[in-house]
């Protein structure tokens, strides 16, 4: 319903651009009222299955508040240039009013929580996947170290199955997941001790601006500063290397990104506006959560921190 509402409303705006040449900025509160009325009108059209040959039914909405469709287009366009303003906030204000009014309507105008659910579900994406990673020797460790970028604010769910034939008593291993922020510091650290066989399903949340997400699927945990014997020189501490041969198999690795609700709503509305009016780049060129379709991303091998 949300997509249909925006589609019809924004097409109406576009048709109105041939009207008055004077353009006015509509206050946010008034714009929210206009969106509210458009939701109600569209709900009525959908409920009664009215077949409209013209979108002029929306003109009285604009006129009621003393504005034209061109004013609405001009105002919406200015949101892309106002850093402190969110188009999603105006739409949510309209939805909030509908929520208060819904108890008074004989027919349900809109299912409010689906606005958020649809937005989050639409923007959820698999940002990395791999069906099989098999590390059999020391050099294969690079395949177990994965970097994913860019990192958006939201939740990243990491899941996979693993099987290890290593001597984990002698060489214990763990899986580590964390973010690197723009200053190069780690945050959101998650560590899971590996067993010979098992599965992992962990979520890590990015609440700030981060540069990349790191997955270290098989980090050795006891290699630093181990005391070793070195002939006549006796015992001394040095960083020990991982075993020459290993056997760790990772299957069905998947990283799924789920945006937070506010970002998802903003991005979804920006995306619809871009499609219907601003495809020529006049206002909003890309939404804030631009992501490729579900696909496997192959990261550039990076030397692990083992």
mmCIF file of C-alpha atoms in Angstrom:
data_model
loop_
_atom_site.group_PDB
_atom_site.id
_atom_site.type_symbol
_atom_site.label_atom_id
_atom_site.label_comp_id
_atom_site.label_asym_id
_atom_site.label_seq_id
_atom_site.Cartn_x
_atom_site.Cartn_y
_atom_site.Cartn_z
ATOM 1 C CA UNK A 1 0.000 0.000 0.000
ATOM 2 C CA UNK A 2 2.804 2.396 0.838
ATOM 3 C CA UNK A 3 4.384 2.060 -2.585
ATOM 4 C CA UNK A 4 1.060 2.617 -4.294
ATOM 5 C CA UNK A 5 0.334 5.678 -2.168
ATOM 6 C CA UNK A 6 3.639 7.279 -3.045
ATOM 7 C CA UNK A 7 3.424 6.309 -6.682
ATOM 8 C CA UNK A 8 -0.006 7.915 -7.179
ATOM 9 C CA UNK A 9 0.789 10.946 -5.042
ATOM 10 C CA UNK A 10 4.090 11.630 -6.753
ATOM 11 C CA UNK A 11 2.671 11.159 -10.244
ATOM 12 C CA UNK A 12 0.040 13.689 -9.264
ATOM 13 C CA UNK A 13 2.796 16.055 -8.230
ATOM 14 C CA UNK A 14 4.533 15.585 -11.554
ATOM 15 C CA UNK A 15 1.368 16.334 -13.489
ATOM 16 C CA UNK A 16 0.991 19.479 -11.476
ATOM 17 C CA UNK A 17 4.341 20.869 -12.501
ATOM 18 C CA UNK A 18 2.743 22.474 -15.556
ATOM 19 C CA UNK A 19 0.729 24.807 -13.305
ATOM 20 C CA UNK A 20 1.721 27.994 -11.525
ATOM 21 C CA UNK A 21 5.351 29.035 -12.006
ATOM 22 C CA UNK A 22 5.720 30.385 -8.457
ATOM 23 C CA UNK A 23 7.135 27.809 -6.054
ATOM 24 C CA UNK A 24 6.697 27.854 -2.286
ATOM 25 C CA UNK A 25 8.356 25.854 0.473
ATOM 26 C CA UNK A 26 5.670 24.007 2.421
ATOM 27 C CA UNK A 27 6.262 23.748 6.200
ATOM 28 C CA UNK A 28 6.944 20.216 7.413
ATOM 29 C CA UNK A 29 3.760 20.055 9.516
ATOM 30 C CA UNK A 30 1.609 21.115 6.567
ATOM 31 C CA UNK A 31 3.365 18.667 4.245
ATOM 32 C CA UNK A 32 2.610 15.901 6.743
ATOM 33 C CA UNK A 33 -1.073 16.898 6.605
ATOM 34 C CA UNK A 34 -1.007 16.685 2.810
ATOM 35 C CA UNK A 35 0.568 13.216 2.957
ATOM 36 C CA UNK A 36 -2.021 12.184 5.548
ATOM 37 C CA UNK A 37 -4.915 13.230 3.302
ATOM 38 C CA UNK A 38 -3.353 11.479 0.317
ATOM 39 C CA UNK A 39 -3.069 8.221 2.298
ATOM 40 C CA UNK A 40 -6.740 8.462 3.235
ATOM 41 C CA UNK A 41 -7.842 9.233 -0.337
ATOM 42 C CA UNK A 42 -5.802 6.383 -1.745
ATOM 43 C CA UNK A 43 -7.134 3.971 0.875
ATOM 44 C CA UNK A 44 -10.678 4.950 -0.122
ATOM 45 C CA UNK A 45 -9.886 4.492 -3.816
ATOM 46 C CA UNK A 46 -8.411 1.055 -3.124
ATOM 47 C CA UNK A 47 -11.240 -0.046 -0.839
ATOM 48 C CA UNK A 48 -13.991 0.991 -3.236
ATOM 49 C CA UNK A 49 -12.011 -0.209 -6.279
ATOM 50 C CA UNK A 50 -12.548 3.083 -8.057
ATOM 51 C CA UNK A 51 -11.041 3.193 -11.537
ATOM 52 C CA UNK A 52 -9.686 6.708 -12.035
ATOM 53 C CA UNK A 53 -9.035 8.095 -15.467
ATOM 54 C CA UNK A 54 -7.466 11.203 -13.960
ATOM 55 C CA UNK A 55 -5.323 12.037 -10.973
ATOM 56 C CA UNK A 56 -7.101 15.381 -10.500
ATOM 57 C CA UNK A 57 -8.704 13.924 -7.378
ATOM 58 C CA UNK A 58 -5.536 15.014 -5.529
ATOM 59 C CA UNK A 59 -5.718 18.653 -6.602
ATOM 60 C CA UNK A 60 -8.297 19.549 -3.888
ATOM 61 C CA UNK A 61 -5.833 18.262 -1.279
ATOM 62 C CA UNK A 62 -3.181 20.712 -2.397
ATOM 63 C CA UNK A 63 -5.688 23.535 -2.825
ATOM 64 C CA UNK A 64 -7.094 22.957 0.642
ATOM 65 C CA UNK A 65 -3.776 23.968 2.148
ATOM 66 C CA UNK A 66 -3.163 26.780 -0.333
ATOM 67 C CA UNK A 67 -0.498 25.050 -2.393
ATOM 68 C CA UNK A 68 -0.048 23.472 -5.809
ATOM 69 C CA UNK A 69 1.470 20.181 -6.911
ATOM 70 C CA UNK A 70 4.504 22.146 -8.050
ATOM 71 C CA UNK A 71 4.956 23.473 -4.518
ATOM 72 C CA UNK A 72 4.943 19.909 -3.208
ATOM 73 C CA UNK A 73 7.555 18.806 -5.756
ATOM 74 C CA UNK A 74 9.733 21.806 -4.940
ATOM 75 C CA UNK A 75 9.444 21.188 -1.182
ATOM 76 C CA UNK A 76 10.255 17.479 -1.443
ATOM 77 C CA UNK A 77 13.255 18.341 -3.596
ATOM 78 C CA UNK A 78 14.614 20.601 -0.883
ATOM 79 C CA UNK A 79 14.825 17.704 1.566
ATOM 80 C CA UNK A 80 17.872 16.435 -0.303
ATOM 81 C CA UNK A 81 19.599 19.751 0.453
ATOM 82 C CA UNK A 82 18.557 20.049 4.105
ATOM 83 C CA UNK A 83 20.981 18.007 6.187
ATOM 84 C CA UNK A 84 18.855 18.112 9.338
ATOM 85 C CA UNK A 85 15.584 17.185 7.580
ATOM 86 C CA UNK A 86 14.203 13.730 6.833
ATOM 87 C CA UNK A 87 11.415 13.064 4.379
ATOM 88 C CA UNK A 88 10.757 9.892 6.358
ATOM 89 C CA UNK A 89 10.048 11.986 9.468
ATOM 90 C CA UNK A 90 7.322 13.926 7.669
ATOM 91 C CA UNK A 91 5.754 10.704 6.403
ATOM 92 C CA UNK A 92 5.929 9.182 9.892
ATOM 93 C CA UNK A 93 4.160 12.259 11.246
ATOM 94 C CA UNK A 94 1.324 11.606 8.815
ATOM 95 C CA UNK A 95 1.260 7.939 9.824
ATOM 96 C CA UNK A 96 1.193 8.888 13.503
ATOM 97 C CA UNK A 97 -1.957 10.934 12.914
ATOM 98 C CA UNK A 98 -3.530 8.016 11.051
ATOM 99 C CA UNK A 99 -2.745 5.781 14.012
ATOM 100 C CA UNK A 100 -4.596 8.094 16.380
ATOM 101 C CA UNK A 101 -7.548 8.331 13.996
ATOM 102 C CA UNK A 102 -7.733 4.655 13.066
ATOM 103 C CA UNK A 103 -9.933 3.785 16.051
ATOM 104 C CA UNK A 104 -12.573 6.192 14.758
ATOM 105 C CA UNK A 105 -12.742 4.739 11.262
ATOM 106 C CA UNK A 106 -15.174 1.960 10.441
ATOM 107 C CA UNK A 107 -12.677 0.622 7.929
ATOM 108 C CA UNK A 108 -9.017 0.179 8.583
ATOM 109 C CA UNK A 109 -7.200 2.826 6.550
ATOM 110 C CA UNK A 110 -3.671 1.518 6.901
ATOM 111 C CA UNK A 111 -1.822 -1.205 8.776
ATOM 112 C CA UNK A 112 0.698 1.012 10.485
ATOM 113 C CA UNK A 113 3.402 -1.403 11.582
ATOM 114 C CA UNK A 114 3.733 -2.803 8.059
ATOM 115 C CA UNK A 115 5.296 0.483 6.964
ATOM 116 C CA UNK A 116 8.336 -0.305 9.082
ATOM 117 C CA UNK A 117 8.265 -4.039 8.361
ATOM 118 C CA UNK A 118 8.074 -3.565 4.608
ATOM 119 C CA UNK A 119 10.876 -0.984 4.681
ATOM 120 C CA UNK A 120 13.231 -3.208 6.684
ATOM 121 C CA UNK A 121 12.366 -6.333 4.690
ATOM 122 C CA UNK A 122 12.857 -4.532 1.373
ATOM 123 C CA UNK A 123 16.316 -3.264 2.333
ATOM 124 C CA UNK A 124 17.556 -6.530 3.925
ATOM 125 C CA UNK A 125 20.326 -8.000 1.778
ATOM 126 C CA UNK A 126 22.829 -10.853 1.676
ATOM 127 C CA UNK A 127 26.089 -8.918 1.446
ATOM 128 C CA UNK A 128 28.437 -11.893 1.409
ATOM 129 C CA UNK A 129 28.084 -15.639 0.797
ATOM 130 C CA UNK A 130 30.298 -18.607 0.047
ATOM 131 C CA UNK A 131 29.270 -22.250 -0.215
ATOM 132 C CA UNK A 132 32.653 -23.772 0.696
ATOM 133 C CA UNK A 133 35.953 -22.627 2.206
ATOM 134 C CA UNK A 134 38.486 -25.373 2.996
ATOM 135 C CA UNK A 135 41.782 -24.491 4.668
ATOM 136 C CA UNK A 136 44.246 -27.399 4.510
ATOM 137 C CA UNK A 137 47.591 -25.651 4.885
ATOM 138 C CA UNK A 138 49.052 -22.524 6.410
ATOM 139 C CA UNK A 139 48.731 -20.490 3.232
ATOM 140 C CA UNK A 140 45.003 -21.209 3.092
ATOM 141 C CA UNK A 141 44.451 -19.120 6.219
ATOM 142 C CA UNK A 142 43.988 -16.037 4.055
ATOM 143 C CA UNK A 143 40.694 -17.521 2.807
ATOM 144 C CA UNK A 144 39.444 -17.551 6.397
ATOM 145 C CA UNK A 145 39.995 -13.813 6.805
ATOM 146 C CA UNK A 146 37.249 -11.804 5.096
ATOM 147 C CA UNK A 147 36.652 -8.050 4.956
ATOM 148 C CA UNK A 148 33.273 -6.638 3.966
ATOM 149 C CA UNK A 149 32.683 -2.998 3.077
ATOM 150 C CA UNK A 150 31.003 -0.590 2.977
ATOM 151 C CA UNK A 151 29.350 -0.970 6.385
ATOM 152 C CA UNK A 152 25.936 0.599 6.924
ATOM 153 C CA UNK A 153 24.272 1.171 10.264
ATOM 154 C CA UNK A 154 22.220 -1.864 11.182
ATOM 155 C CA UNK A 155 22.514 -5.542 12.076
ATOM 156 C CA UNK A 156 24.796 -8.064 10.363
ATOM 157 C CA UNK A 157 23.896 -11.720 10.870
ATOM 158 C CA UNK A 158 26.713 -14.211 10.264
ATOM 159 C CA UNK A 159 25.851 -17.887 9.858
ATOM 160 C CA UNK A 160 27.646 -21.016 8.640
ATOM 161 C CA UNK A 161 28.495 -24.654 9.439
ATOM 162 C CA UNK A 162 32.035 -25.827 10.132
ATOM 163 C CA UNK A 163 34.040 -29.003 10.601
ATOM 164 C CA UNK A 164 37.591 -29.179 11.962
ATOM 165 C CA UNK A 165 39.985 -32.128 11.997
ATOM 166 C CA UNK A 166 42.666 -30.108 13.803
ATOM 167 C CA UNK A 167 44.074 -30.923 17.230
ATOM 168 C CA UNK A 168 42.151 -28.160 18.960
ATOM 169 C CA UNK A 169 43.641 -29.012 22.373
ATOM 170 C CA UNK A 170 47.103 -28.223 21.112
ATOM 171 C CA UNK A 171 46.060 -25.493 18.701
ATOM 172 C CA UNK A 172 42.761 -23.996 19.887
ATOM 173 C CA UNK A 173 40.919 -21.778 17.412
ATOM 174 C CA UNK A 174 38.102 -19.278 17.511
ATOM 175 C CA UNK A 175 35.928 -17.331 15.101
ATOM 176 C CA UNK A 176 36.064 -13.560 15.563
ATOM 177 C CA UNK A 177 33.805 -10.889 14.116
ATOM 178 C CA UNK A 178 34.265 -7.138 14.567
ATOM 179 C CA UNK A 179 34.102 -3.746 12.890
ATOM 180 C CA UNK A 180 36.887 -1.306 12.087
ATOM 181 C CA UNK A 181 35.753 2.308 12.455
ATOM 182 C CA UNK A 182 36.969 5.209 10.316
ATOM 183 C CA UNK A 183 39.887 5.780 12.720
ATOM 184 C CA UNK A 184 41.057 2.164 12.547
ATOM 185 C CA UNK A 185 39.773 1.053 15.951
ATOM 186 C CA UNK A 186 37.908 -2.197 16.551
ATOM 187 C CA UNK A 187 34.384 -2.263 17.960
ATOM 188 C CA UNK A 188 31.467 -4.677 18.333
ATOM 189 C CA UNK A 189 33.852 -7.579 18.966
ATOM 190 C CA UNK A 190 32.326 -11.104 19.018
ATOM 191 C CA UNK A 191 34.366 -14.288 19.620
ATOM 192 C CA UNK A 192 33.261 -17.944 19.431
ATOM 193 C CA UNK A 193 35.484 -20.883 20.481
ATOM 194 C CA UNK A 194 35.570 -23.564 17.787
ATOM 195 C CA UNK A 195 34.895 -27.228 18.426
ATOM 196 C CA UNK A 196 35.535 -30.095 16.049
ATOM 197 C CA UNK A 197 32.107 -29.668 14.501
ATOM 198 C CA UNK A 198 29.283 -27.182 14.839
ATOM 199 C CA UNK A 199 27.417 -24.210 13.463
ATOM 200 C CA UNK A 200 27.595 -20.490 14.110
ATOM 201 C CA UNK A 201 24.803 -17.953 14.014
ATOM 202 C CA UNK A 202 25.793 -14.587 15.469
ATOM 203 C CA UNK A 203 24.615 -11.013 14.985
ATOM 204 C CA UNK A 204 26.774 -7.917 15.267
ATOM 205 C CA UNK A 205 25.284 -4.427 15.240
ATOM 206 C CA UNK A 206 26.820 -1.288 13.769
ATOM 207 C CA UNK A 207 25.426 1.763 15.584
ATOM 208 C CA UNK A 208 28.070 4.187 14.320
ATOM 209 C CA UNK A 209 29.912 4.878 11.095
ATOM 210 C CA UNK A 210 32.273 1.967 10.450
ATOM 211 C CA UNK A 211 34.690 1.356 7.618
ATOM 212 C CA UNK A 212 34.513 -2.429 7.323
ATOM 213 C CA UNK A 213 33.323 -5.674 8.907
ATOM 214 C CA UNK A 214 35.973 -8.342 9.538
ATOM 215 C CA UNK A 215 35.329 -12.091 9.728
ATOM 216 C CA UNK A 216 38.218 -14.192 11.003
ATOM 217 C CA UNK A 217 36.773 -17.685 10.738
ATOM 218 C CA UNK A 218 39.691 -19.639 12.215
ATOM 219 C CA UNK A 219 42.013 -17.570 14.404
ATOM 220 C CA UNK A 220 44.570 -19.515 16.475
ATOM 221 C CA UNK A 221 44.298 -18.322 20.051
ATOM 222 C CA UNK A 222 47.536 -19.515 21.725
ATOM 223 C CA UNK A 223 50.286 -18.529 19.302
ATOM 224 C CA UNK A 224 51.467 -15.286 20.905
ATOM 225 C CA UNK A 225 54.556 -15.241 23.148
ATOM 226 C CA UNK A 226 54.806 -18.992 23.703
ATOM 227 C CA UNK A 227 57.971 -20.208 25.502
ATOM 228 C CA UNK A 228 60.028 -22.396 23.178
ATOM 229 C CA UNK A 229 63.413 -24.138 23.529
ATOM 230 C CA UNK A 230 66.104 -23.011 21.129
ATOM 231 C CA UNK A 231 69.177 -25.248 21.590
ATOM 232 C CA UNK A 232 72.114 -23.692 23.470
ATOM 233 C CA UNK A 233 70.333 -20.383 23.712
ATOM 234 C CA UNK A 234 67.873 -21.951 26.130
ATOM 235 C CA UNK A 235 64.240 -20.922 26.493
ATOM 236 C CA UNK A 236 62.912 -17.650 25.215
ATOM 237 C CA UNK A 237 59.601 -16.123 24.219
ATOM 238 C CA UNK A 238 58.671 -15.553 20.621
ATOM 239 C CA UNK A 239 55.544 -15.474 18.471
ATOM 240 C CA UNK A 240 54.790 -19.012 17.366
ATOM 241 C CA UNK A 241 53.534 -19.765 13.880
ATOM 242 C CA UNK A 242 50.343 -21.720 13.120
ATOM 243 C CA UNK A 243 50.780 -25.392 12.169
ATOM 244 C CA UNK A 244 51.938 -26.112 8.646
ATOM 245 C CA UNK A 245 48.972 -28.392 8.021
ATOM 246 C CA UNK A 246 45.387 -27.818 9.152
ATOM 247 C CA UNK A 247 41.899 -28.921 8.251
ATOM 248 C CA UNK A 248 39.039 -26.467 8.720
ATOM 249 C CA UNK A 249 36.007 -26.595 6.454
ATOM 250 C CA UNK A 250 33.417 -23.804 6.283
ATOM 251 C CA UNK A 251 30.097 -24.436 4.518
ATOM 252 C CA UNK A 252 27.216 -22.155 3.540
ATOM 253 C CA UNK A 253 28.716 -18.948 4.879
ATOM 254 C CA UNK A 254 26.241 -16.088 4.682
ATOM 255 C CA UNK A 255 26.278 -12.501 5.967
ATOM 256 C CA UNK A 256 22.856 -10.839 5.920
ATOM 257 C CA UNK A 257 22.487 -7.103 6.476
ATOM 258 C CA UNK A 258 19.325 -5.788 8.126
ATOM 259 C CA UNK A 259 19.054 -1.978 8.343
ATOM 260 C CA UNK A 260 17.653 -0.175 11.353
ATOM 261 C CA UNK A 261 14.072 0.998 10.935
ATOM 262 C CA UNK A 262 14.717 4.737 10.598
ATOM 263 C CA UNK A 263 17.371 4.259 7.910
ATOM 264 C CA UNK A 264 15.178 1.755 6.067
ATOM 265 C CA UNK A 265 12.172 4.094 6.009
ATOM 266 C CA UNK A 266 14.275 7.035 4.802
ATOM 267 C CA UNK A 267 15.911 4.952 2.104
ATOM 268 C CA UNK A 268 12.694 3.375 0.875
ATOM 269 C CA UNK A 269 10.917 6.704 0.493
ATOM 270 C CA UNK A 270 13.947 8.216 -1.217
ATOM 271 C CA UNK A 271 14.007 5.243 -3.584
ATOM 272 C CA UNK A 272 10.363 5.680 -4.588
ATOM 273 C CA UNK A 273 10.790 9.424 -5.053
ATOM 274 C CA UNK A 274 13.831 8.814 -7.215
ATOM 275 C CA UNK A 275 11.968 6.360 -9.454
ATOM 276 C CA UNK A 276 8.837 8.405 -9.978
ATOM 277 C CA UNK A 277 10.093 11.958 -10.278
ATOM 278 C CA UNK A 278 13.819 12.347 -9.923
ATOM 279 C CA UNK A 279 15.151 9.708 -12.308
ATOM 280 C CA UNK A 280 16.884 12.483 -14.217
ATOM 281 C CA UNK A 281 18.892 13.354 -11.119
ATOM 282 C CA UNK A 282 16.967 16.579 -10.515
ATOM 283 C CA UNK A 283 16.636 15.932 -6.778
ATOM 284 C CA UNK A 284 17.609 12.667 -5.087
ATOM 285 C CA UNK A 285 19.981 10.530 -7.091
ATOM 286 C CA UNK A 286 20.486 7.520 -4.817
ATOM 287 C CA UNK A 287 18.959 6.291 -1.611
ATOM 288 C CA UNK A 288 20.975 6.235 1.593
ATOM 289 C CA UNK A 289 21.141 2.429 1.791
ATOM 290 C CA UNK A 290 22.156 1.620 -1.762
ATOM 291 C CA UNK A 291 22.982 -2.066 -1.948
ATOM 292 C CA UNK A 292 23.482 -4.505 -4.765
ATOM 293 C CA UNK A 293 21.017 -7.387 -5.173
ATOM 294 C CA UNK A 294 21.703 -10.551 -3.194
ATOM 295 C CA UNK A 295 24.987 -11.921 -4.478
ATOM 296 C CA UNK A 296 28.305 -13.413 -3.495
ATOM 297 C CA UNK A 297 30.964 -10.822 -2.838
ATOM 298 C CA UNK A 298 34.518 -12.070 -3.104
ATOM 299 C CA UNK A 299 36.785 -10.028 -0.883
ATOM 300 C CA UNK A 300 40.397 -9.236 -1.628
ATOM 301 C CA UNK A 301 42.596 -11.671 0.314
ATOM 302 C CA UNK A 302 44.213 -9.970 3.293
ATOM 303 C CA UNK A 303 46.894 -11.308 5.602
ATOM 304 C CA UNK A 304 45.152 -12.530 8.779
ATOM 305 C CA UNK A 305 46.172 -11.433 12.266
ATOM 306 C CA UNK A 306 47.166 -14.975 13.306
#
